[in-house]
PDB file of C-alpha atoms in Angstrom:
ATOM      1  CA  MET A   1     -46.341  18.092   9.765  1.00 92.00           C
ATOM      2  CA  LEU A   2     -44.790  18.960  13.090  1.00 94.00           C
ATOM      3  CA  CYS A   3     -41.137  18.380  13.923  1.00 95.00           C
ATOM      4  CA  SER A   4     -39.995  17.728  17.486  1.00 93.00           C
ATOM      5  CA  ALA A   5     -36.436  17.767  18.768  1.00 87.00           C
ATOM      6  CA  ALA A   6     -36.025  16.582  22.331  1.00 77.00           C
ATOM      7  CA  GLY A   7     -32.276  16.790  22.864  1.00 76.00           C
ATOM      8  CA  GLU A   8     -31.614  13.403  21.264  1.00 86.00           C
ATOM      9  CA  LYS A   9     -29.580  12.565  18.141  1.00 91.00           C
ATOM     10  CA  SER A  10     -32.767  12.350  16.060  1.00 92.00           C
ATOM     11  CA  VAL A  11     -35.922  14.326  15.363  1.00 94.00           C
ATOM     12  CA  LEU A  12     -39.472  13.093  15.031  1.00 95.00           C
ATOM     13  CA  LEU A  13     -41.952  14.107  12.329  1.00 95.00           C
ATOM     14  CA  TRP A  14     -45.610  13.985  13.314  1.00 96.00           C
ATOM     15  CA  SER A  15     -48.801  14.090  11.248  1.00 94.00           C
ATOM     16  CA  MET A  16     -51.070  16.910  12.336  1.00 93.00           C
ATOM     17  CA  ARG A  17     -54.008  15.160  10.651  1.00 93.00           C
ATOM     18  CA  SER A  18     -53.803  11.838  12.489  1.00 95.00           C
ATOM     19  CA  TYR A  19     -51.550  12.901  15.415  1.00 93.00           C
ATOM     20  CA  THR A  20     -49.276   9.945  14.720  1.00 95.00           C
ATOM     21  CA  LEU A  21     -45.551   9.558  14.168  1.00 95.00           C
ATOM     22  CA  ILE A  22     -44.612   9.728  10.464  1.00 94.00           C
ATOM     23  CA  ARG A  23     -40.890   9.048  10.744  1.00 94.00           C
ATOM     24  CA  LYS A  24     -37.736   9.424  12.791  1.00 94.00           C
ATOM     25  CA  LEU A  25     -34.869  11.310  11.112  1.00 95.00           C
ATOM     26  CA  GLU A  26     -31.440  10.106  12.182  1.00 94.00           C
ATOM     27  CA  GLY A  27     -28.080  11.472  11.099  1.00 92.00           C
ATOM     28  CA  HIS A  28     -26.686  13.734  13.812  1.00 93.00           C
ATOM     29  CA  GLN A  29     -23.874  12.617  16.140  1.00 92.00           C
ATOM     30  CA  SER A  30     -25.105  14.623  19.148  1.00 92.00           C
ATOM     31  CA  SER A  31     -28.253  16.246  20.531  1.00 92.00           C
ATOM     32  CA  VAL A  32     -30.489  18.098  18.062  1.00 94.00           C
ATOM     33  CA  VAL A  33     -31.395  21.462  19.574  1.00 92.00           C
ATOM     34  CA  SER A  34     -33.193  23.382  16.809  1.00 94.00           C
ATOM     35  CA  CYS A  35     -35.288  22.734  13.709  1.00 95.00           C
ATOM     36  CA  ASP A  36     -37.193  24.801  11.159  1.00 97.00           C
ATOM     37  CA  PHE A  37     -39.311  24.189   8.051  1.00 97.00           C
ATOM     38  CA  SER A  38     -38.706  26.232   4.898  1.00 96.00           C
ATOM     39  CA  PRO A  39     -41.465  28.724   4.042  1.00 95.00           C
ATOM     40  CA  ASP A  40     -42.828  26.339   1.380  1.00 95.00           C
ATOM     41  CA  SER A  41     -42.594  23.340   3.800  1.00 94.00           C
ATOM     42  CA  ALA A  42     -40.499  21.422   1.262  1.00 96.00           C
ATOM     43  CA  LEU A  43     -37.350  21.398   3.435  1.00 97.00           C
ATOM     44  CA  LEU A  44     -36.552  20.842   7.087  1.00 97.00           C
ATOM     45  CA  VAL A  45     -33.297  21.919   8.716  1.00 97.00           C
ATOM     46  CA  THR A  46     -31.973  20.579  12.006  1.00 96.00           C
ATOM     47  CA  ALA A  47     -29.079  21.913  14.085  1.00 94.00           C
ATOM     48  CA  SER A  48     -27.108  19.904  16.595  1.00 92.00           C
ATOM     49  CA  TYR A  49     -24.402  20.138  19.217  1.00 92.00           C
ATOM     50  CA  ASP A  50     -22.305  18.087  16.733  1.00 91.00           C
ATOM     51  CA  THR A  51     -21.630  21.423  14.890  1.00 90.00           C
ATOM     52  CA  SER A  52     -23.680  20.457  11.809  1.00 92.00           C
ATOM     53  CA  VAL A  53     -26.888  21.553  10.128  1.00 94.00           C
ATOM     54  CA  ILE A  54     -28.707  18.894   8.127  1.00 95.00           C
ATOM     55  CA  MET A  55     -31.188  19.783   5.413  1.00 96.00           C
ATOM     56  CA  TRP A  56     -33.865  17.099   4.956  1.00 97.00           C
ATOM     57  CA  ASP A  57     -36.750  16.365   2.630  1.00 97.00           C
ATOM     58  CA  PRO A  58     -39.451  15.888   5.295  1.00 96.00           C
ATOM     59  CA  TYR A  59     -41.678  13.903   2.925  1.00 96.00           C
ATOM     60  CA  THR A  60     -39.124  11.215   2.062  1.00 96.00           C
ATOM     61  CA  GLY A  61     -36.765  11.473   5.054  1.00 95.00           C
ATOM     62  CA  GLU A  62     -33.840  11.926   2.652  1.00 96.00           C
ATOM     63  CA  LYS A  63     -30.804  13.874   3.827  1.00 96.00           C
ATOM     64  CA  LEU A  64     -30.175  16.495   1.122  1.00 95.00           C
ATOM     65  CA  ARG A  65     -27.182  18.427   2.464  1.00 93.00           C
ATOM     66  CA  THR A  66     -25.018  18.865   5.544  1.00 93.00           C
ATOM     67  CA  LEU A  67     -23.490  22.214   6.481  1.00 91.00           C
ATOM     68  CA  GLN A  68     -20.499  22.074   8.846  1.00 87.00           C
ATOM     69  CA  HIS A  69     -19.710  24.846  11.303  1.00 79.00           C
ATOM     70  CA  VAL A  70     -16.341  23.238  11.949  1.00 69.00           C
ATOM     71  CA  LEU A  71     -14.501  21.800   8.964  1.00 50.00           C
ATOM     72  CA  ASP A  72     -13.057  18.302   9.365  1.00 47.00           C
ATOM     73  CA  SER A  73      -9.548  19.787   9.098  1.00 47.00           C
ATOM     74  CA  GLN A  74     -10.337  22.066  12.074  1.00 48.00           C
ATOM     75  CA  LEU A  75     -11.628  19.295  14.311  1.00 46.00           C
ATOM     76  CA  ASP A  76      -9.342  18.635  17.222  1.00 48.00           C
ATOM     77  CA  TYR A  77     -10.794  15.869  19.359  1.00 42.00           C
ATOM     78  CA  THR A  78      -8.474  16.769  22.232  1.00 41.00           C
ATOM     79  CA  ARG A  79     -10.283  20.093  22.745  1.00 45.00           C
ATOM     80  CA  ASP A  80     -13.893  20.702  23.696  1.00 46.00           C
ATOM     81  CA  VAL A  81     -15.937  20.306  20.492  1.00 47.00           C
ATOM     82  CA  HIS A  82     -18.898  21.941  22.284  1.00 50.00           C
ATOM     83  CA  ALA A  83     -17.169  25.312  21.851  1.00 58.00           C
ATOM     84  CA  SER A  84     -18.756  25.304  18.370  1.00 71.00           C
ATOM     85  CA  SER A  85     -22.065  23.659  19.288  1.00 86.00           C
ATOM     86  CA  LEU A  86     -25.042  24.983  17.376  1.00 88.00           C
ATOM     87  CA  ARG A  87     -27.897  26.604  19.279  1.00 91.00           C
ATOM     88  CA  SER A  88     -30.369  27.737  16.623  1.00 94.00           C
ATOM     89  CA  VAL A  89     -31.187  27.558  12.905  1.00 96.00           C
ATOM     90  CA  ARG A  90     -33.838  29.511  10.966  1.00 96.00           C
ATOM     91  CA  PHE A  91     -34.942  29.943   7.354  1.00 96.00           C
ATOM     92  CA  SER A  92     -35.277  33.405   5.860  1.00 94.00           C
ATOM     93  CA  PRO A  93     -38.824  34.410   4.801  1.00 93.00           C
ATOM     94  CA  GLU A  94     -38.175  33.818   1.092  1.00 92.00           C
ATOM     95  CA  GLY A  95     -36.447  30.492   1.817  1.00 92.00           C
ATOM     96  CA  LEU A  96     -33.082  31.280   0.186  1.00 92.00           C
ATOM     97  CA  TYR A  97     -30.966  31.773   3.350  1.00 93.00           C
ATOM     98  CA  LEU A  98     -30.382  30.145   6.720  1.00 94.00           C
ATOM     99  CA  ALA A  99     -29.194  31.843   9.897  1.00 95.00           C
ATOM    100  CA  THR A 100     -27.340  29.862  12.557  1.00 95.00           C
ATOM    101  CA  VAL A 101     -26.103  30.738  16.033  1.00 94.00           C
ATOM    102  CA  ALA A 102     -23.348  28.710  17.667  1.00 91.00           C
ATOM    103  CA  ASP A 103     -21.274  28.732  20.842  1.00 88.00           C
ATOM    104  CA  ASP A 104     -18.236  29.867  18.846  1.00 87.00           C
ATOM    105  CA  ARG A 105     -19.575  33.444  19.200  1.00 87.00           C
ATOM    106  CA  LEU A 106     -20.707  33.806  15.595  1.00 88.00           C
ATOM    107  CA  LEU A 107     -23.973  34.362  13.811  1.00 93.00           C
ATOM    108  CA  ARG A 108     -23.656  32.845  10.338  1.00 93.00           C
ATOM    109  CA  ILE A 109     -25.812  33.448   7.286  1.00 93.00           C
ATOM    110  CA  TRP A 110     -25.807  30.705   4.671  1.00 93.00           C
ATOM    111  CA  ALA A 111     -27.083  30.883   1.094  1.00 91.00           C
ATOM    112  CA  LEU A 112     -29.148  27.760   0.546  1.00 87.00           C
ATOM    113  CA  GLU A 113     -27.181  26.687  -2.515  1.00 84.00           C
ATOM    114  CA  LEU A 114     -23.672  27.219  -1.082  1.00 85.00           C
ATOM    115  CA  LYS A 115     -21.729  25.079   1.373  1.00 80.00           C
ATOM    116  CA  THR A 116     -20.004  27.988   3.124  1.00 83.00           C
ATOM    117  CA  PRO A 117     -21.482  30.984   4.958  1.00 90.00           C
ATOM    118  CA  VAL A 118     -21.963  34.224   3.017  1.00 91.00           C
ATOM    119  CA  ALA A 119     -21.818  36.469   6.109  1.00 91.00           C
ATOM    120  CA  PHE A 120     -20.693  36.390   9.737  1.00 89.00           C
ATOM    121  CA  ALA A 121     -21.427  38.572  12.763  1.00 91.00           C
ATOM    122  CA  PRO A 122     -19.704  38.387  16.157  1.00 91.00           C
ATOM    123  CA  MET A 123     -21.962  37.747  19.141  1.00 87.00           C
ATOM    124  CA  THR A 124     -21.496  36.527  22.683  1.00 85.00           C
ATOM    125  CA  ASN A 125     -23.697  34.006  24.529  1.00 87.00           C
ATOM    126  CA  GLY A 126     -25.908  33.384  21.485  1.00 88.00           C
ATOM    127  CA  LEU A 127     -28.963  31.258  22.130  1.00 91.00           C
ATOM    128  CA  CYS A 128     -31.501  31.776  19.332  1.00 93.00           C
ATOM    129  CA  CYS A 129     -32.158  33.632  16.092  1.00 94.00           C
ATOM    130  CA  THR A 130     -35.057  34.497  13.822  1.00 95.00           C
ATOM    131  CA  PHE A 131     -35.668  36.532  10.682  1.00 95.00           C
ATOM    132  CA  PHE A 132     -38.029  39.496  10.501  1.00 93.00           C
ATOM    133  CA  PRO A 133     -41.085  38.187   8.548  1.00 91.00           C
ATOM    134  CA  HIS A 134     -40.463  40.603   5.666  1.00 87.00           C
ATOM    135  CA  GLY A 135     -36.700  39.911   5.547  1.00 83.00           C
ATOM    136  CA  GLY A 136     -33.711  42.191   5.884  1.00 88.00           C
ATOM    137  CA  ILE A 137     -33.297  41.823   9.667  1.00 93.00           C
ATOM    138  CA  ILE A 138     -32.245  38.995  11.981  1.00 95.00           C
ATOM    139  CA  ALA A 139     -32.909  39.128  15.712  1.00 95.00           C
ATOM    140  CA  THR A 140     -30.694  37.106  18.043  1.00 94.00           C
ATOM    141  CA  GLY A 141     -31.272  36.335  21.696  1.00 94.00           C
ATOM    142  CA  THR A 142     -28.513  35.733  24.216  1.00 91.00           C
ATOM    143  CA  ARG A 143     -28.306  33.676  27.394  1.00 90.00           C
ATOM    144  CA  ASP A 144     -27.890  36.861  29.426  1.00 89.00           C
ATOM    145  CA  GLY A 145     -31.250  38.238  28.227  1.00 91.00           C
ATOM    146  CA  HIS A 146     -30.164  40.640  25.492  1.00 92.00           C
ATOM    147  CA  VAL A 147     -31.638  40.934  21.999  1.00 94.00           C
ATOM    148  CA  GLN A 148     -29.511  42.105  19.095  1.00 93.00           C
ATOM    149  CA  PHE A 149     -30.643  43.062  15.592  1.00 94.00           C
ATOM    150  CA  TRP A 150     -28.570  42.442  12.477  1.00 93.00           C
ATOM    151  CA  THR A 151     -28.899  43.442   8.855  1.00 90.00           C
ATOM    152  CA  ALA A 152     -29.592  40.383   6.718  1.00 89.00           C
ATOM    153  CA  PRO A 153     -29.173  40.015   2.970  1.00 83.00           C
ATOM    154  CA  ARG A 154     -32.176  41.271   1.057  1.00 82.00           C
ATOM    155  CA  VAL A 155     -32.789  39.312  -2.070  1.00 80.00           C
ATOM    156  CA  LEU A 156     -35.200  39.536  -4.938  1.00 83.00           C
ATOM    157  CA  SER A 157     -36.270  35.950  -5.556  1.00 86.00           C
ATOM    158  CA  SER A 158     -35.931  34.697  -9.106  1.00 90.00           C
ATOM    159  CA  LEU A 159     -39.076  33.796 -11.006  1.00 93.00           C
ATOM    160  CA  LYS A 160     -37.789  30.220 -11.012  1.00 93.00           C
ATOM    161  CA  HIS A 161     -37.597  30.152  -7.187  1.00 93.00           C
ATOM    162  CA  LEU A 162     -41.005  31.858  -6.799  1.00 94.00           C
ATOM    163  CA  CYS A 163     -42.579  29.188  -9.026  1.00 94.00           C
ATOM    164  CA  ARG A 164     -40.919  26.414  -7.017  1.00 95.00           C
ATOM    165  CA  LYS A 165     -42.051  28.001  -3.750  1.00 94.00           C
ATOM    166  CA  ALA A 166     -45.631  28.329  -5.006  1.00 95.00           C
ATOM    167  CA  LEU A 167     -45.791  24.730  -6.240  1.00 95.00           C
ATOM    168  CA  ARG A 168     -44.133  23.230  -3.179  1.00 96.00           C
ATOM    169  CA  SER A 169     -46.525  25.061  -0.875  1.00 95.00           C
ATOM    170  CA  PHE A 170     -49.227  22.572  -1.864  1.00 94.00           C
ATOM    171  CA  LEU A 171     -47.425  19.618  -3.522  1.00 96.00           C
ATOM    172  CA  THR A 172     -45.492  16.947  -1.627  1.00 95.00           C
ATOM    173  CA  THR A 173     -42.257  15.485  -2.989  1.00 96.00           C
ATOM    174  CA  TYR A 174     -44.147  12.387  -4.140  1.00 96.00           C
ATOM    175  CA  GLN A 175     -46.696  14.515  -6.019  1.00 97.00           C
ATOM    176  CA  VAL A 176     -43.906  16.459  -7.752  1.00 96.00           C
ATOM    177  CA  LEU A 177     -42.149  13.233  -8.748  1.00 96.00           C
ATOM    178  CA  ALA A 178     -45.412  11.966 -10.301  1.00 96.00           C
ATOM    179  CA  LEU A 179     -45.797  15.035 -12.559  1.00 95.00           C
ATOM    180  CA  PRO A 180     -45.255  14.442 -16.307  1.00 96.00           C
ATOM    181  CA  ILE A 181     -42.366  16.927 -16.521  1.00 96.00           C
ATOM    182  CA  PRO A 182     -38.652  16.574 -17.372  1.00 96.00           C
ATOM    183  CA  LYS A 183     -36.348  15.041 -14.764  1.00 96.00           C
ATOM    184  CA  LYS A 184     -34.297  18.265 -14.402  1.00 95.00           C
ATOM    185  CA  MET A 185     -37.462  20.179 -13.469  1.00 95.00           C
ATOM    186  CA  LYS A 186     -38.363  17.533 -10.885  1.00 96.00           C
ATOM    187  CA  GLU A 187     -34.866  17.781  -9.393  1.00 96.00           C
ATOM    188  CA  PHE A 188     -35.160  21.564  -9.152  1.00 95.00           C
ATOM    189  CA  LEU A 189     -38.646  21.428  -7.621  1.00 95.00           C
ATOM    190  CA  THR A 190     -37.501  18.890  -5.012  1.00 96.00           C
ATOM    191  CA  TYR A 191     -34.320  20.850  -4.108  1.00 94.00           C
ATOM    192  CA  ARG A 192     -32.003  18.151  -5.532  1.00 93.00           C
ATOM    193  CA  THR A 193     -29.944  20.630  -7.625  1.00 86.00           C
ATOM    194  CA  PHE A 194     -27.595  22.100  -5.021  1.00 69.00           C
TER     195      PHE A 194
END
């Protein structure tokens, strides 16, 4: 699959076998500016100017979770909401963390299973971010051409997560749901147990 975000409120998923449109994912209130697949390809995250990150199941189109950069209690529609607009979202190499960069001058690191960030770093003019392929470092790029490097959480993946990652690397959501295994295992393997 290939995901494309063209500055609209939705993203498009394309088949790289047939070069055709699979589905349109809708759920953001403003332009989607960044997207990334998890290392096992079982999840897709999208980031938007609407200050939210949405985690999707790319196989079913189901919205699994929404992470808010600005809490509803902090929203003040009389001020410029774009001050917290997201610019970039990326999965960590093991697939347990997300990094986001927003116009509110913060790099945030999110644990996949939590709804609030686990770490923050101050940055100015943030534009993009990415994890070092072996983990432990995040690089951020700024609109004025600078690159900054940050220490990222290093984690030893649980055996449970490693098994899920291995299975999901070659099984779609529909194939997992068809397995003759307990429902709780299916929910875990399809990231429904947040």
